[in-house]
PDB file of N, CA, C and O in Angstrom:
ATOM      1  N   MET D  30     -34.987   4.949 -25.540  1.00  0.00           N
ATOM      2  CA  MET D  30     -33.807   4.145 -25.605  1.00  0.00           C
ATOM      3  C   MET D  30     -32.673   4.833 -24.831  1.00  0.00           C
ATOM      4  O   MET D  30     -32.391   6.002 -25.081  1.00  0.00           O
ATOM      5  N   LEU D  31     -32.042   4.101 -23.924  1.00  0.00           N
ATOM      6  CA  LEU D  31     -30.980   4.660 -23.159  1.00  0.00           C
ATOM      7  C   LEU D  31     -29.646   4.460 -23.905  1.00  0.00           C
ATOM      8  O   LEU D  31     -29.377   3.382 -24.419  1.00  0.00           O
ATOM      9  N   MET D  32     -28.858   5.504 -23.934  1.00  0.00           N
ATOM     10  CA  MET D  32     -27.570   5.380 -24.557  1.00  0.00           C
ATOM     11  C   MET D  32     -26.526   5.182 -23.462  1.00  0.00           C
ATOM     12  O   MET D  32     -26.567   5.770 -22.423  1.00  0.00           O
ATOM     13  N   LYS D  33     -25.598   4.298 -23.759  1.00  0.00           N
ATOM     14  CA  LYS D  33     -24.507   4.074 -22.824  1.00  0.00           C
ATOM     15  C   LYS D  33     -23.317   4.974 -23.204  1.00  0.00           C
ATOM     16  O   LYS D  33     -22.846   4.899 -24.293  1.00  0.00           O
ATOM     17  N   ILE D  34     -23.017   5.847 -22.276  1.00  0.00           N
ATOM     18  CA  ILE D  34     -21.886   6.744 -22.494  1.00  0.00           C
ATOM     19  C   ILE D  34     -20.722   6.280 -21.639  1.00  0.00           C
ATOM     20  O   ILE D  34     -20.893   6.133 -20.403  1.00  0.00           O
ATOM     21  N   PRO D  35     -19.601   6.011 -22.247  1.00  0.00           N
ATOM     22  CA  PRO D  35     -18.460   5.522 -21.456  1.00  0.00           C
ATOM     23  C   PRO D  35     -17.978   6.576 -20.474  1.00  0.00           C
ATOM     24  O   PRO D  35     -17.925   7.742 -20.763  1.00  0.00           O
ATOM     25  N   LYS D  36     -17.701   6.089 -19.291  1.00  0.00           N
ATOM     26  CA  LYS D  36     -17.216   7.005 -18.221  1.00  0.00           C
ATOM     27  C   LYS D  36     -15.717   7.185 -18.439  1.00  0.00           C
ATOM     28  O   LYS D  36     -14.954   6.254 -18.592  1.00  0.00           O
ATOM     29  N   LYS D  37     -15.257   8.459 -18.442  1.00  0.00           N
ATOM     30  CA  LYS D  37     -13.869   8.731 -18.607  1.00  0.00           C
ATOM     31  C   LYS D  37     -13.194   8.639 -17.246  1.00  0.00           C
ATOM     32  O   LYS D  37     -13.747   9.024 -16.217  1.00  0.00           O
ATOM     33  N   ARG D  38     -11.981   8.079 -17.221  1.00  0.00           N
ATOM     34  CA  ARG D  38     -11.245   7.964 -15.990  1.00  0.00           C
ATOM     35  C   ARG D  38     -10.543   9.301 -15.664  1.00  0.00           C
ATOM     36  O   ARG D  38      -9.974   9.933 -16.584  1.00  0.00           O
ATOM     37  N   GLU D  39     -10.647   9.695 -14.448  1.00  0.00           N
ATOM     38  CA  GLU D  39      -9.965  10.903 -14.017  1.00  0.00           C
ATOM     39  C   GLU D  39      -8.534  10.565 -13.670  1.00  0.00           C
ATOM     40  O   GLU D  39      -8.273   9.584 -12.928  1.00  0.00           O
ATOM     41  N   PRO D  40      -7.612  11.349 -14.182  1.00  0.00           N
ATOM     42  CA  PRO D  40      -6.231  11.031 -13.787  1.00  0.00           C
ATOM     43  C   PRO D  40      -5.976  11.348 -12.314  1.00  0.00           C
ATOM     44  O   PRO D  40      -6.480  12.361 -11.805  1.00  0.00           O
ATOM     45  N   ASN D  41      -5.243  10.479 -11.656  1.00  0.00           N
ATOM     46  CA  ASN D  41      -4.991  10.685 -10.255  1.00  0.00           C
ATOM     47  C   ASN D  41      -3.572  11.235 -10.137  1.00  0.00           C
ATOM     48  O   ASN D  41      -2.609  10.506  -9.903  1.00  0.00           O
ATOM     49  N   HIS D  42      -3.431  12.544 -10.247  1.00  0.00           N
ATOM     50  CA  HIS D  42      -2.106  13.193 -10.231  1.00  0.00           C
ATOM     51  C   HIS D  42      -1.616  13.509  -8.839  1.00  0.00           C
ATOM     52  O   HIS D  42      -0.450  13.769  -8.635  1.00  0.00           O
ATOM     53  N   ARG D  43      -2.504  13.522  -7.891  1.00  0.00           N
ATOM     54  CA  ARG D  43      -2.157  13.922  -6.568  1.00  0.00           C
ATOM     55  C   ARG D  43      -1.619  12.761  -5.774  1.00  0.00           C
ATOM     56  O   ARG D  43      -2.338  11.789  -5.477  1.00  0.00           O
ATOM     57  N   THR D  44      -0.419  12.811  -5.375  1.00  0.00           N
ATOM     58  CA  THR D  44       0.199  11.827  -4.461  1.00  0.00           C
ATOM     59  C   THR D  44       0.552  12.564  -3.200  1.00  0.00           C
ATOM     60  O   THR D  44       1.301  13.537  -3.220  1.00  0.00           O
ATOM     61  N   ARG D  45       0.029  12.075  -2.080  1.00  0.00           N
ATOM     62  CA  ARG D  45       0.273  12.753  -0.826  1.00  0.00           C
ATOM     63  C   ARG D  45       0.958  11.783   0.130  1.00  0.00           C
ATOM     64  O   ARG D  45       0.525  10.638   0.251  1.00  0.00           O
ATOM     65  N   TYR D  46       1.963  12.292   0.732  1.00  0.00           N
ATOM     66  CA  TYR D  46       2.677  11.502   1.728  1.00  0.00           C
ATOM     67  C   TYR D  46       2.425  12.106   3.083  1.00  0.00           C
ATOM     68  O   TYR D  46       2.251  13.298   3.256  1.00  0.00           O
ATOM     69  N   LEU D  47       2.402  11.215   4.132  1.00  0.00           N
ATOM     70  CA  LEU D  47       2.199  11.704   5.446  1.00  0.00           C
ATOM     71  C   LEU D  47       3.434  12.503   5.892  1.00  0.00           C
ATOM     72  O   LEU D  47       4.607  12.133   5.590  1.00  0.00           O
ATOM     73  N   GLN D  48       3.195  13.575   6.620  1.00  0.00           N
ATOM     74  CA  GLN D  48       4.270  14.344   7.212  1.00  0.00           C
ATOM     75  C   GLN D  48       4.775  13.574   8.451  1.00  0.00           C
ATOM     76  O   GLN D  48       4.055  12.723   8.962  1.00  0.00           O
ATOM     77  N   PHE D  49       5.977  13.883   8.881  1.00  0.00           N
ATOM     78  CA  PHE D  49       6.548  13.147  10.003  1.00  0.00           C
ATOM     79  C   PHE D  49       5.653  13.205  11.223  1.00  0.00           C
ATOM     80  O   PHE D  49       5.385  12.173  11.884  1.00  0.00           O
ATOM     81  N   ASP D  50       5.087  14.378  11.555  1.00  0.00           N
ATOM     82  CA  ASP D  50       4.223  14.503  12.739  1.00  0.00           C
ATOM     83  C   ASP D  50       2.971  13.661  12.551  1.00  0.00           C
ATOM     84  O   ASP D  50       2.448  13.111  13.565  1.00  0.00           O
ATOM     85  N   GLU D  51       2.453  13.543  11.346  1.00  0.00           N
ATOM     86  CA  GLU D  51       1.236  12.710  11.057  1.00  0.00           C
ATOM     87  C   GLU D  51       1.594  11.264  11.308  1.00  0.00           C
ATOM     88  O   GLU D  51       0.788  10.534  11.872  1.00  0.00           O
ATOM     89  N   MET D  52       2.732  10.839  10.799  1.00  0.00           N
ATOM     90  CA  MET D  52       3.162   9.441  11.001  1.00  0.00           C
ATOM     91  C   MET D  52       3.336   9.114  12.477  1.00  0.00           C
ATOM     92  O   MET D  52       2.912   8.098  12.925  1.00  0.00           O
ATOM     93  N   GLU D  53       3.947  10.066  13.169  1.00  0.00           N
ATOM     94  CA  GLU D  53       4.181   9.900  14.613  1.00  0.00           C
ATOM     95  C   GLU D  53       2.874   9.711  15.350  1.00  0.00           C
ATOM     96  O   GLU D  53       2.713   8.847  16.192  1.00  0.00           O
ATOM     97  N   ARG D  54       1.870  10.579  15.030  1.00  0.00           N
ATOM     98  CA  ARG D  54       0.533  10.466  15.690  1.00  0.00           C
ATOM     99  C   ARG D  54      -0.153   9.154  15.317  1.00  0.00           C
ATOM    100  O   ARG D  54      -0.765   8.546  16.174  1.00  0.00           O
ATOM    101  N   LEU D  55      -0.036   8.740  14.087  1.00  0.00           N
ATOM    102  CA  LEU D  55      -0.653   7.515  13.621  1.00  0.00           C
ATOM    103  C   LEU D  55      -0.102   6.301  14.348  1.00  0.00           C
ATOM    104  O   LEU D  55      -0.791   5.469  14.896  1.00  0.00           O
ATOM    105  N   VAL D  56       1.244   6.240  14.394  1.00  0.00           N
ATOM    106  CA  VAL D  56       1.921   5.127  15.072  1.00  0.00           C
ATOM    107  C   VAL D  56       1.636   5.114  16.553  1.00  0.00           C
ATOM    108  O   VAL D  56       1.419   4.057  17.147  1.00  0.00           O
ATOM    109  N   THR D  57       1.606   6.277  17.180  1.00  0.00           N
ATOM    110  CA  THR D  57       1.288   6.385  18.605  1.00  0.00           C
ATOM    111  C   THR D  57      -0.105   5.890  18.918  1.00  0.00           C
ATOM    112  O   THR D  57      -0.333   5.304  19.976  1.00  0.00           O
ATOM    113  N   ALA D  58      -1.023   6.157  18.019  1.00  0.00           N
ATOM    114  CA  ALA D  58      -2.441   5.783  18.229  1.00  0.00           C
ATOM    115  C   ALA D  58      -2.698   4.305  17.950  1.00  0.00           C
ATOM    116  O   ALA D  58      -3.781   3.804  18.259  1.00  0.00           O
ATOM    117  N   CYS D  59      -1.759   3.589  17.357  1.00  0.00           N
ATOM    118  CA  CYS D  59      -1.973   2.177  16.968  1.00  0.00           C
ATOM    119  C   CYS D  59      -2.001   1.250  18.167  1.00  0.00           C
ATOM    120  O   CYS D  59      -1.230   1.434  19.137  1.00  0.00           O
ATOM    121  N   SER D  60      -2.849   0.264  18.073  1.00  0.00           N
ATOM    122  CA  SER D  60      -2.846  -0.782  19.098  1.00  0.00           C
ATOM    123  C   SER D  60      -1.673  -1.697  18.811  1.00  0.00           C
ATOM    124  O   SER D  60      -1.097  -1.655  17.706  1.00  0.00           O
ATOM    125  N   GLU D  61      -1.342  -2.534  19.734  1.00  0.00           N
ATOM    126  CA  GLU D  61      -0.263  -3.489  19.572  1.00  0.00           C
ATOM    127  C   GLU D  61      -0.479  -4.416  18.393  1.00  0.00           C
ATOM    128  O   GLU D  61       0.481  -4.799  17.693  1.00  0.00           O
ATOM    129  N   GLN D  62      -1.735  -4.782  18.136  1.00  0.00           N
ATOM    130  CA  GLN D  62      -2.057  -5.715  17.061  1.00  0.00           C
ATOM    131  C   GLN D  62      -1.862  -5.065  15.667  1.00  0.00           C
ATOM    132  O   GLN D  62      -1.480  -5.734  14.739  1.00  0.00           O
ATOM    133  N   ILE D  63      -2.227  -3.799  15.537  1.00  0.00           N
ATOM    134  CA  ILE D  63      -2.207  -3.137  14.218  1.00  0.00           C
ATOM    135  C   ILE D  63      -0.864  -2.482  13.886  1.00  0.00           C
ATOM    136  O   ILE D  63      -0.538  -2.161  12.764  1.00  0.00           O
ATOM    137  N   TYR D  64      -0.027  -2.265  14.916  1.00  0.00           N
ATOM    138  CA  TYR D  64       1.241  -1.575  14.755  1.00  0.00           C
ATOM    139  C   TYR D  64       2.110  -2.146  13.624  1.00  0.00           C
ATOM    140  O   TYR D  64       2.565  -1.397  12.738  1.00  0.00           O
ATOM    141  N   PRO D  65       2.315  -3.471  13.555  1.00  0.00           N
ATOM    142  CA  PRO D  65       3.187  -4.005  12.472  1.00  0.00           C
ATOM    143  C   PRO D  65       2.631  -3.740  11.083  1.00  0.00           C
ATOM    144  O   PRO D  65       3.393  -3.493  10.141  1.00  0.00           O
ATOM    145  N   VAL D  66       1.334  -3.771  10.942  1.00  0.00           N
ATOM    146  CA  VAL D  66       0.662  -3.516   9.659  1.00  0.00           C
ATOM    147  C   VAL D  66       0.907  -2.047   9.227  1.00  0.00           C
ATOM    148  O   VAL D  66       1.282  -1.756   8.091  1.00  0.00           O
ATOM    149  N   VAL D  67       0.741  -1.114  10.139  1.00  0.00           N
ATOM    150  CA  VAL D  67       0.897   0.277   9.852  1.00  0.00           C
ATOM    151  C   VAL D  67       2.367   0.610   9.515  1.00  0.00           C
ATOM    152  O   VAL D  67       2.641   1.310   8.558  1.00  0.00           O
ATOM    153  N   ILE D  68       3.309   0.065  10.287  1.00  0.00           N
ATOM    154  CA  ILE D  68       4.698   0.270   9.981  1.00  0.00           C
ATOM    155  C   ILE D  68       5.072  -0.264   8.633  1.00  0.00           C
ATOM    156  O   ILE D  68       5.784   0.395   7.839  1.00  0.00           O
ATOM    157  N   CYS D  69       4.604  -1.458   8.305  1.00  0.00           N
ATOM    158  CA  CYS D  69       4.843  -2.037   6.962  1.00  0.00           C
ATOM    159  C   CYS D  69       4.260  -1.150   5.852  1.00  0.00           C
ATOM    160  O   CYS D  69       4.935  -0.887   4.849  1.00  0.00           O
ATOM    161  N   ALA D  70       3.092  -0.638   6.064  1.00  0.00           N
ATOM    162  CA  ALA D  70       2.434   0.214   5.073  1.00  0.00           C
ATOM    163  C   ALA D  70       3.202   1.515   4.875  1.00  0.00           C
ATOM    164  O   ALA D  70       3.443   1.961   3.720  1.00  0.00           O
ATOM    165  N   ILE D  71       3.658   2.129   5.963  1.00  0.00           N
ATOM    166  CA  ILE D  71       4.415   3.370   5.891  1.00  0.00           C
ATOM    167  C   ILE D  71       5.727   3.193   5.126  1.00  0.00           C
ATOM    168  O   ILE D  71       6.097   3.992   4.275  1.00  0.00           O
ATOM    169  N   HIS D  72       6.420   2.110   5.414  1.00  0.00           N
ATOM    170  CA  HIS D  72       7.729   1.895   4.843  1.00  0.00           C
ATOM    171  C   HIS D  72       7.714   1.330   3.397  1.00  0.00           C
ATOM    172  O   HIS D  72       8.689   1.496   2.654  1.00  0.00           O
ATOM    173  N   THR D  73       6.628   0.648   3.024  1.00  0.00           N
ATOM    174  CA  THR D  73       6.606   0.009   1.731  1.00  0.00           C
ATOM    175  C   THR D  73       5.595   0.629   0.717  1.00  0.00           C
ATOM    176  O   THR D  73       5.692   0.439  -0.453  1.00  0.00           O
ATOM    177  N   GLY D  74       4.586   1.296   1.288  1.00  0.00           N
ATOM    178  CA  GLY D  74       3.530   1.816   0.422  1.00  0.00           C
ATOM    179  C   GLY D  74       2.487   0.731   0.019  1.00  0.00           C
ATOM    180  O   GLY D  74       1.630   0.954  -0.841  1.00  0.00           O
ATOM    181  N   MET D  75       2.601  -0.411   0.645  1.00  0.00           N
ATOM    182  CA  MET D  75       1.677  -1.487   0.354  1.00  0.00           C
ATOM    183  C   MET D  75       0.303  -1.196   0.886  1.00  0.00           C
ATOM    184  O   MET D  75       0.143  -0.471   1.888  1.00  0.00           O
ATOM    185  N   ARG D  76      -0.734  -1.764   0.243  1.00  0.00           N
ATOM    186  CA  ARG D  76      -2.114  -1.565   0.677  1.00  0.00           C
ATOM    187  C   ARG D  76      -2.466  -2.599   1.754  1.00  0.00           C
ATOM    188  O   ARG D  76      -1.765  -3.627   1.881  1.00  0.00           O
ATOM    189  N   ARG D  77      -3.532  -2.358   2.436  1.00  0.00           N
ATOM    190  CA  ARG D  77      -3.955  -3.252   3.553  1.00  0.00           C
ATOM    191  C   ARG D  77      -4.080  -4.699   3.110  1.00  0.00           C
ATOM    192  O   ARG D  77      -3.543  -5.609   3.753  1.00  0.00           O
ATOM    193  N   GLY D  78      -4.800  -4.937   2.007  1.00  0.00           N
ATOM    194  CA  GLY D  78      -4.979  -6.279   1.518  1.00  0.00           C
ATOM    195  C   GLY D  78      -3.709  -6.956   1.115  1.00  0.00           C
ATOM    196  O   GLY D  78      -3.551  -8.174   1.314  1.00  0.00           O
ATOM    197  N   GLU D  79      -2.771  -6.196   0.557  1.00  0.00           N
ATOM    198  CA  GLU D  79      -1.469  -6.749   0.175  1.00  0.00           C
ATOM    199  C   GLU D  79      -0.689  -7.177   1.442  1.00  0.00           C
ATOM    200  O   GLU D  79      -0.060  -8.226   1.411  1.00  0.00           O
ATOM    201  N   ILE D  80      -0.767  -6.375   2.482  1.00  0.00           N
ATOM    202  CA  ILE D  80      -0.041  -6.695   3.717  1.00  0.00           C
ATOM    203  C   ILE D  80      -0.647  -7.910   4.405  1.00  0.00           C
ATOM    204  O   ILE D  80      -0.008  -8.832   4.834  1.00  0.00           O
ATOM    205  N   LEU D  81      -2.016  -7.870   4.525  1.00  0.00           N
ATOM    206  CA  LEU D  81      -2.679  -8.952   5.226  1.00  0.00           C
ATOM    207  C   LEU D  81      -2.587 -10.305   4.491  1.00  0.00           C
ATOM    208  O   LEU D  81      -2.700 -11.357   5.117  1.00  0.00           O
ATOM    209  N   GLY D  82      -2.428 -10.253   3.158  1.00  0.00           N
ATOM    210  CA  GLY D  82      -2.285 -11.467   2.377  1.00  0.00           C
ATOM    211  C   GLY D  82      -0.823 -11.911   2.180  1.00  0.00           C
ATOM    212  O   GLY D  82      -0.539 -12.890   1.519  1.00  0.00           O
ATOM    213  N   LEU D  83       0.083 -11.222   2.840  1.00  0.00           N
ATOM    214  CA  LEU D  83       1.515 -11.477   2.684  1.00  0.00           C
ATOM    215  C   LEU D  83       1.916 -12.801   3.387  1.00  0.00           C
ATOM    216  O   LEU D  83       1.434 -13.084   4.467  1.00  0.00           O
ATOM    217  N   THR D  84       2.759 -13.548   2.736  1.00  0.00           N
ATOM    218  CA  THR D  84       3.318 -14.777   3.314  1.00  0.00           C
ATOM    219  C   THR D  84       4.841 -14.675   3.278  1.00  0.00           C
ATOM    220  O   THR D  84       5.394 -13.967   2.457  1.00  0.00           O
ATOM    221  N   TRP D  85       5.510 -15.444   4.129  1.00  0.00           N
ATOM    222  CA  TRP D  85       6.966 -15.334   4.270  1.00  0.00           C
ATOM    223  C   TRP D  85       7.686 -15.728   3.018  1.00  0.00           C
ATOM    224  O   TRP D  85       8.798 -15.287   2.760  1.00  0.00           O
ATOM    225  N   ASP D  86       7.089 -16.600   2.173  1.00  0.00           N
ATOM    226  CA  ASP D  86       7.776 -16.971   0.947  1.00  0.00           C
ATOM    227  C   ASP D  86       7.863 -15.846  -0.068  1.00  0.00           C
ATOM    228  O   ASP D  86       8.565 -15.893  -1.068  1.00  0.00           O
ATOM    229  N   ARG D  87       7.191 -14.742   0.169  1.00  0.00           N
ATOM    230  CA  ARG D  87       7.209 -13.583  -0.662  1.00  0.00           C
ATOM    231  C   ARG D  87       8.160 -12.475  -0.148  1.00  0.00           C
ATOM    232  O   ARG D  87       8.276 -11.416  -0.701  1.00  0.00           O
ATOM    233  N   VAL D  88       8.811 -12.756   1.015  1.00  0.00           N
ATOM    234  CA  VAL D  88       9.689 -11.784   1.646  1.00  0.00           C
ATOM    235  C   VAL D  88      11.119 -12.218   1.467  1.00  0.00           C
ATOM    236  O   VAL D  88      11.505 -13.325   1.915  1.00  0.00           O
ATOM    237  N   ASP D  89      11.951 -11.426   0.819  1.00  0.00           N
ATOM    238  CA  ASP D  89      13.382 -11.713   0.663  1.00  0.00           C
ATOM    239  C   ASP D  89      14.180 -10.729   1.516  1.00  0.00           C
ATOM    240  O   ASP D  89      14.399  -9.582   1.151  1.00  0.00           O
ATOM    241  N   MET D  90      14.494 -11.163   2.728  1.00  0.00           N
ATOM    242  CA  MET D  90      15.184 -10.267   3.699  1.00  0.00           C
ATOM    243  C   MET D  90      16.593  -9.937   3.230  1.00  0.00           C
ATOM    244  O   MET D  90      17.083  -8.829   3.481  1.00  0.00           O
ATOM    245  N   GLU D  91      17.263 -10.840   2.522  1.00  0.00           N
ATOM    246  CA  GLU D  91      18.619 -10.599   2.036  1.00  0.00           C
ATOM    247  C   GLU D  91      18.655  -9.438   1.059  1.00  0.00           C
ATOM    248  O   GLU D  91      19.526  -8.584   1.090  1.00  0.00           O
ATOM    249  N   ARG D  92      17.720  -9.467   0.117  1.00  0.00           N
ATOM    250  CA  ARG D  92      17.681  -8.397  -0.920  1.00  0.00           C
ATOM    251  C   ARG D  92      16.823  -7.238  -0.501  1.00  0.00           C
ATOM    252  O   ARG D  92      16.791  -6.203  -1.126  1.00  0.00           O
ATOM    253  N   GLY D  93      16.033  -7.402   0.590  1.00  0.00           N
ATOM    254  CA  GLY D  93      15.145  -6.330   1.038  1.00  0.00           C
ATOM    255  C   GLY D  93      13.976  -6.062   0.138  1.00  0.00           C
ATOM    256  O   GLY D  93      13.594  -4.918  -0.107  1.00  0.00           O
ATOM    257  N   ILE D  94      13.348  -7.149  -0.377  1.00  0.00           N
ATOM    258  CA  ILE D  94      12.259  -7.015  -1.310  1.00  0.00           C
ATOM    259  C   ILE D  94      11.105  -7.907  -0.908  1.00  0.00           C
ATOM    260  O   ILE D  94      11.225  -9.034  -0.496  1.00  0.00           O
ATOM    261  N   ILE D  95       9.874  -7.301  -1.020  1.00  0.00           N
ATOM    262  CA  ILE D  95       8.666  -8.041  -0.850  1.00  0.00           C
ATOM    263  C   ILE D  95       7.990  -8.131  -2.213  1.00  0.00           C
ATOM    264  O   ILE D  95       7.847  -7.123  -2.914  1.00  0.00           O
ATOM    265  N   THR D  96       7.592  -9.314  -2.622  1.00  0.00           N
ATOM    266  CA  THR D  96       6.934  -9.546  -3.925  1.00  0.00           C
ATOM    267  C   THR D  96       5.424  -9.600  -3.693  1.00  0.00           C
ATOM    268  O   THR D  96       4.943 -10.426  -2.926  1.00  0.00           O
ATOM    269  N   ILE D  97       4.706  -8.737  -4.401  1.00  0.00           N
ATOM    270  CA  ILE D  97       3.240  -8.766  -4.357  1.00  0.00           C
ATOM    271  C   ILE D  97       2.795  -9.451  -5.629  1.00  0.00           C
ATOM    272  O   ILE D  97       3.086  -8.975  -6.730  1.00  0.00           O
ATOM    273  N   LEU D  98       2.149 -10.606  -5.471  1.00  0.00           N
ATOM    274  CA  LEU D  98       1.766 -11.399  -6.699  1.00  0.00           C
ATOM    275  C   LEU D  98       0.680 -10.705  -7.484  1.00  0.00           C
ATOM    276  O   LEU D  98       0.694 -10.747  -8.701  1.00  0.00           O
ATOM    277  N   LYS D  99      -0.297 -10.117  -6.824  1.00  0.00           N
ATOM    278  CA  LYS D  99      -1.386  -9.483  -7.535  1.00  0.00           C
ATOM    279  C   LYS D  99      -1.736  -8.164  -6.839  1.00  0.00           C
ATOM    280  O   LYS D  99      -2.359  -8.148  -5.781  1.00  0.00           O
ATOM    281  N   SER D 100      -1.324  -7.056  -7.440  1.00  0.00           N
ATOM    282  CA  SER D 100      -1.624  -5.733  -6.861  1.00  0.00           C
ATOM    283  C   SER D 100      -3.020  -5.324  -7.290  1.00  0.00           C
ATOM    284  O   SER D 100      -3.752  -6.052  -7.967  1.00  0.00           O
ATOM    285  N   LYS D 101      -3.401  -4.070  -6.923  1.00  0.00           N
ATOM    286  CA  LYS D 101      -4.695  -3.561  -7.214  1.00  0.00           C
ATOM    287  C   LYS D 101      -5.012  -3.600  -8.736  1.00  0.00           C
ATOM    288  O   LYS D 101      -6.135  -3.862  -9.123  1.00  0.00           O
ATOM    289  N   ASP D 102      -4.003  -3.316  -9.550  1.00  0.00           N
ATOM    290  CA  ASP D 102      -4.224  -3.327 -10.985  1.00  0.00           C
ATOM    291  C   ASP D 102      -4.039  -4.733 -11.587  1.00  0.00           C
ATOM    292  O   ASP D 102      -4.064  -4.905 -12.815  1.00  0.00           O
ATOM    293  N   GLY D 103      -3.899  -5.746 -10.737  1.00  0.00           N
ATOM    294  CA  GLY D 103      -3.804  -7.117 -11.200  1.00  0.00           C
ATOM    295  C   GLY D 103      -2.408  -7.580 -11.648  1.00  0.00           C
ATOM    296  O   GLY D 103      -2.230  -8.694 -12.077  1.00  0.00           O
ATOM    297  N   LYS D 104      -1.453  -6.692 -11.494  1.00  0.00           N
ATOM    298  CA  LYS D 104      -0.107  -7.002 -11.894  1.00  0.00           C
ATOM    299  C   LYS D 104       0.787  -7.378 -10.732  1.00  0.00           C
ATOM    300  O   LYS D 104       0.492  -7.059  -9.593  1.00  0.00           O
ATOM    301  N   ARG D 105       1.852  -8.055 -11.028  1.00  0.00           N
ATOM    302  CA  ARG D 105       2.856  -8.444 -10.039  1.00  0.00           C
ATOM    303  C   ARG D 105       3.798  -7.279  -9.845  1.00  0.00           C
ATOM    304  O   ARG D 105       4.163  -6.592 -10.821  1.00  0.00           O
ATOM    305  N   ARG D 106       4.246  -7.024  -8.614  1.00  0.00           N
ATOM    306  CA  ARG D 106       5.201  -5.940  -8.404  1.00  0.00           C
ATOM    307  C   ARG D 106       6.021  -6.251  -7.151  1.00  0.00           C
ATOM    308  O   ARG D 106       5.714  -7.148  -6.378  1.00  0.00           O
ATOM    309  N   ALA D 107       7.141  -5.552  -7.023  1.00  0.00           N
ATOM    310  CA  ALA D 107       8.006  -5.751  -5.865  1.00  0.00           C
ATOM    311  C   ALA D 107       8.080  -4.431  -5.104  1.00  0.00           C
ATOM    312  O   ALA D 107       8.001  -3.346  -5.696  1.00  0.00           O
ATOM    313  N   SER D 108       8.220  -4.529  -3.799  1.00  0.00           N
ATOM    314  CA  SER D 108       8.283  -3.376  -2.930  1.00  0.00           C
ATOM    315  C   SER D 108       9.523  -3.524  -2.052  1.00  0.00           C
ATOM    316  O   SER D 108       9.815  -4.571  -1.533  1.00  0.00           O
ATOM    317  N   SER D 109      10.294  -2.440  -1.933  1.00  0.00           N
ATOM    318  CA  SER D 109      11.481  -2.478  -1.107  1.00  0.00           C
ATOM    319  C   SER D 109      11.108  -2.428   0.367  1.00  0.00           C
ATOM    320  O   SER D 109      10.134  -1.697   0.762  1.00  0.00           O
ATOM    321  N   ILE D 110      11.830  -3.173   1.167  1.00  0.00           N
ATOM    322  CA  ILE D 110      11.580  -3.209   2.603  1.00  0.00           C
ATOM    323  C   ILE D 110      12.294  -2.025   3.262  1.00  0.00           C
ATOM    324  O   ILE D 110      13.364  -1.725   2.981  1.00  0.00           O
TER     325      ILE D 110
END
């Protein structure tokens, strides 16, 4: 008989940000098509799927906020522009 042992989640304590020179190299290497996605990700911390699923009705330019209806953890959140 096989026993099911619950898998413990490892805490993700490490948050790493790109250094300026890394950002510069990344942006320089971008094609014209991917450039806006990369810039948005760098400035907001949004994930690829969040950016690609973004619609203008979720962007508030006056307040500088993008609303993500369903993030990775299934919750709604806002990101500053």
